[in-house]
Tab-separated table of C-alpha atoms in Angstrom:
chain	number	residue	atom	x	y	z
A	22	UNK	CA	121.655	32.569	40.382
A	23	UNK	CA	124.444	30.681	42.240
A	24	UNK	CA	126.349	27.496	40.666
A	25	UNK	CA	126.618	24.586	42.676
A	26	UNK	CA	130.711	25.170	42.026
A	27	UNK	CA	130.210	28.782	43.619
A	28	UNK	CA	128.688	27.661	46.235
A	29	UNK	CA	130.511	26.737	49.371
A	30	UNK	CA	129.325	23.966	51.826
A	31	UNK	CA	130.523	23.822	55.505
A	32	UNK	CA	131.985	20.964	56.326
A	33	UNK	CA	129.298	19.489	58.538
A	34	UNK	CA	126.972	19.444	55.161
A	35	UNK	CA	130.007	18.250	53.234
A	36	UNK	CA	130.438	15.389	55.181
A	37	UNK	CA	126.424	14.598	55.718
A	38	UNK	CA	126.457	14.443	52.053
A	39	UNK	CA	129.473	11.809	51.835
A	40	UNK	CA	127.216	9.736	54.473
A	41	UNK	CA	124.091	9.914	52.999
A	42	UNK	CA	125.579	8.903	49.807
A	43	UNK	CA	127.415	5.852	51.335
A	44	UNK	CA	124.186	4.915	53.012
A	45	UNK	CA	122.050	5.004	49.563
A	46	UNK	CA	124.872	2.632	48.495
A	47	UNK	CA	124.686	0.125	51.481
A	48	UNK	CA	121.087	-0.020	50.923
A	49	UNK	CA	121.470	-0.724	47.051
A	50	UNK	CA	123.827	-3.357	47.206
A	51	UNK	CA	122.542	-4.653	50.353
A	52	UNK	CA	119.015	-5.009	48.725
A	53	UNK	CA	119.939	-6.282	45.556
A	54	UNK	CA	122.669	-8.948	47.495
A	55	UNK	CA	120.609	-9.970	50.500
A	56	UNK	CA	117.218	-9.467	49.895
A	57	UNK	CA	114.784	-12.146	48.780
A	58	UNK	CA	111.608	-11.399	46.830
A	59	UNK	CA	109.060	-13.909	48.733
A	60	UNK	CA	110.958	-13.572	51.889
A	61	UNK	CA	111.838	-10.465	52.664
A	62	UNK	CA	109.927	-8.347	50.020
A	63	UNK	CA	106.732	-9.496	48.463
A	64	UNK	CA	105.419	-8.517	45.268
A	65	UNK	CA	101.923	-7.394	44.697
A	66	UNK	CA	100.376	-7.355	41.297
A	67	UNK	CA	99.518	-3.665	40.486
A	68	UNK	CA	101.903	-1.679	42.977
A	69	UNK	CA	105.214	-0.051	42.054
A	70	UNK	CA	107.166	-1.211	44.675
A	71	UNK	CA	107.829	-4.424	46.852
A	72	UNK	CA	105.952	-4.590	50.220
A	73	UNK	CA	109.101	-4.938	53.149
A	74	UNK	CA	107.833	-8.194	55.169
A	75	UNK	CA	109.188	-8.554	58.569
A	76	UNK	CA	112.106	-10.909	57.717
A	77	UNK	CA	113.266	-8.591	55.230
A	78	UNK	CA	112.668	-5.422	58.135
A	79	UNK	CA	115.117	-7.772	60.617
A	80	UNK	CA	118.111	-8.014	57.805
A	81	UNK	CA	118.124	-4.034	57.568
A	82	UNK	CA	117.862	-3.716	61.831
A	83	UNK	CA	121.487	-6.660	61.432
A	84	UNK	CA	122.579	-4.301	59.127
A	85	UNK	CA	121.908	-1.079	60.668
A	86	UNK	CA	122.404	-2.384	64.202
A	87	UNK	CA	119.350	-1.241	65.236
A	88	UNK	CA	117.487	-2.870	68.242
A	89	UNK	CA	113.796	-2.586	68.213
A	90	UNK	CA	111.397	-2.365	71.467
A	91	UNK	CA	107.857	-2.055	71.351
A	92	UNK	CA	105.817	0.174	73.655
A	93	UNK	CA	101.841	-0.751	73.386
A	94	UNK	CA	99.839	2.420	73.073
A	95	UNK	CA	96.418	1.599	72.969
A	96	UNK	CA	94.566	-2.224	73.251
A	97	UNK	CA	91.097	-3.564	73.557
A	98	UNK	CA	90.125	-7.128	74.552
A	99	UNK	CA	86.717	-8.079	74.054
A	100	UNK	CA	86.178	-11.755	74.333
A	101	UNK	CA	82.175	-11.421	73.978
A	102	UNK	CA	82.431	-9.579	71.052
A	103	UNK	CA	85.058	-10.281	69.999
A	104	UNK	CA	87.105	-7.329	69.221
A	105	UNK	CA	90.852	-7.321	69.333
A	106	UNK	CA	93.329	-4.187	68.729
A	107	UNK	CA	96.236	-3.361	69.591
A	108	UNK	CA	98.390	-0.201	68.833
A	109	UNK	CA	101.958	-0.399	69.286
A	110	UNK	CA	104.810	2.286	69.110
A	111	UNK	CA	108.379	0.398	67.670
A	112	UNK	CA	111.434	2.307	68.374
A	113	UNK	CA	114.860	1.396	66.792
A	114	UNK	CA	118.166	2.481	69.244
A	115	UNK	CA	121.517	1.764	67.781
A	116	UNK	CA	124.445	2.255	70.932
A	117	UNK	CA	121.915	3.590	73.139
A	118	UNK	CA	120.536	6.814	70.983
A	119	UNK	CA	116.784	6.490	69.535
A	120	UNK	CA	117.202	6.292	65.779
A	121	UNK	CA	113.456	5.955	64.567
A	122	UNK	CA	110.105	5.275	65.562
A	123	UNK	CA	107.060	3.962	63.611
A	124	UNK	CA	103.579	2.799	64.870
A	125	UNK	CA	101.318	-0.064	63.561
A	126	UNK	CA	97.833	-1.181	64.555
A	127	UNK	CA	95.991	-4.511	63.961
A	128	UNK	CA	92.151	-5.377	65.052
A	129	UNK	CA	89.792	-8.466	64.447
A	130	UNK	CA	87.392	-6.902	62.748
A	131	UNK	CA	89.914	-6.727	59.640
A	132	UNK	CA	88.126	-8.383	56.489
A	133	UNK	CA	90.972	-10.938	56.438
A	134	UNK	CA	89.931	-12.424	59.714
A	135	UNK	CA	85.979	-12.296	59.163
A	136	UNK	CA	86.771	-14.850	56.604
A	137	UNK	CA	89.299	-17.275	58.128
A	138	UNK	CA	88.159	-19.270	61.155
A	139	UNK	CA	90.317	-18.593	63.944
A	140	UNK	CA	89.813	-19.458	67.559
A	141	UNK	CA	89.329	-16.589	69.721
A	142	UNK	CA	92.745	-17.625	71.607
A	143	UNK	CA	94.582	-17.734	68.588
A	144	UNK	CA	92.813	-14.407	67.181
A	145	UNK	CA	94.296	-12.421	69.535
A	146	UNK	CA	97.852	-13.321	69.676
A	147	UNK	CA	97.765	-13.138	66.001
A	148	UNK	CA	96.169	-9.385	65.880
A	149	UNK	CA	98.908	-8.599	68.338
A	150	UNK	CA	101.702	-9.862	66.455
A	151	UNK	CA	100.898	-8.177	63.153
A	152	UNK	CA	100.281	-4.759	65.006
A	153	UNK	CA	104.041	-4.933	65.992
A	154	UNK	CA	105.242	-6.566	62.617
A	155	UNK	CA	103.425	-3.314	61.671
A	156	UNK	CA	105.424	-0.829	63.712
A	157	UNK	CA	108.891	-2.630	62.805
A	158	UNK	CA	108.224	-2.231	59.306
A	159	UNK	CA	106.906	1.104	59.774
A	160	UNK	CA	110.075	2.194	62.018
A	161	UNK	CA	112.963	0.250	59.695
A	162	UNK	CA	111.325	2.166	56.407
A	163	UNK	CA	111.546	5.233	57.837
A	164	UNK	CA	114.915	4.682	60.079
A	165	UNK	CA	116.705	3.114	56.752
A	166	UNK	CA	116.077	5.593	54.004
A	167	UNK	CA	114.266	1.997	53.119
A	168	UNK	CA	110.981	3.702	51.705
A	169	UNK	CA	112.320	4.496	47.942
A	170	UNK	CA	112.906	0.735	48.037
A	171	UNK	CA	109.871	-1.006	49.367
A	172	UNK	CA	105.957	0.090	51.119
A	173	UNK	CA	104.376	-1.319	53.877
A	174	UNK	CA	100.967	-2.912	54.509
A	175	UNK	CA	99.900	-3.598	50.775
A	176	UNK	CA	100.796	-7.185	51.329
A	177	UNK	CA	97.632	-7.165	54.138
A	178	UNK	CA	95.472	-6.523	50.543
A	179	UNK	CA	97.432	-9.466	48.664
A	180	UNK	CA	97.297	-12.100	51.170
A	181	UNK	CA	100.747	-11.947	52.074
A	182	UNK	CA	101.280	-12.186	55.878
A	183	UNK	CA	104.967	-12.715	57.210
């Protein structure tokens, strides 16, 4: 077997390594300086790690420069019914290049909304909005190296909705 000191690492891996160490260090001082549990994180009872809320999703995209745009996949509109969903695709670009993707869905028929009395205006604006909160969160965590940090979507369970 081969020591890590025996080893020799081209220079491309050499310097990947410096950067992904940097990175894990932006993110750790970033979080614990500039993150705010209730705004940008939320903490559910029960889970091991803070749920990322959209606020918190926008500080790393300021901090990564990373612009998101949102490309709907997939919607249905049924005012009779109703039914509401809507799919969306977010991709992050920093200078032009495509850094990340992620993809998030929302629909009426989602317990929290059988019990809440929305108008049917209102419902699907809403639905729409948290399918691309979705995606953002879903793009940033994976974009960031942001998933050892925080999860996504447990704060739907707790109630939490930002």
């Amino acid at each position: 077997m081969v020591s890590a000191a025996q080893t020799q690492i081209s220079p491309v891996y050499s310097r990947a390594i410096v950067q992904t160490a940097n990175h894990y260090q932006t993110m750790v001082a970033f979080v614990a300086a500039q993150m705010k549990k209730g705004v940008d994180y939320g903490v559910i009872p029960g889970t091991k790690k803070p749920t990322l809320l959209k606020p918190g999703a926008e500080k790393l995209c300021r901090l990564f420069s990373l612009r998101p745009s949102y490309e709907l996949i997939h919607f249905i509109t049924d005012f009779e019914k109703p039914l509401f969903f809507y799919h969306y695709r977010c991709t992050l670009v920093r200078q032009g290049e495509m850094v990340g993707q992620g993809d998030g869905s929302c629909n009426s028929k989602e317990k929290k909304y059988e019990k809440q009395q929305y108008k049917i205006f209102d419902l699907t604006n809403t639905v729409c909005k948290i399918a691309q909160k979705r995606a953002l969160v879903a793009a940033v965590l994976s974009s960031c190296g942001a998933s050892e940090f925080f999860t996504q979507d447990i704060e739907e369970m707790g109630g939490v909705n930002r």
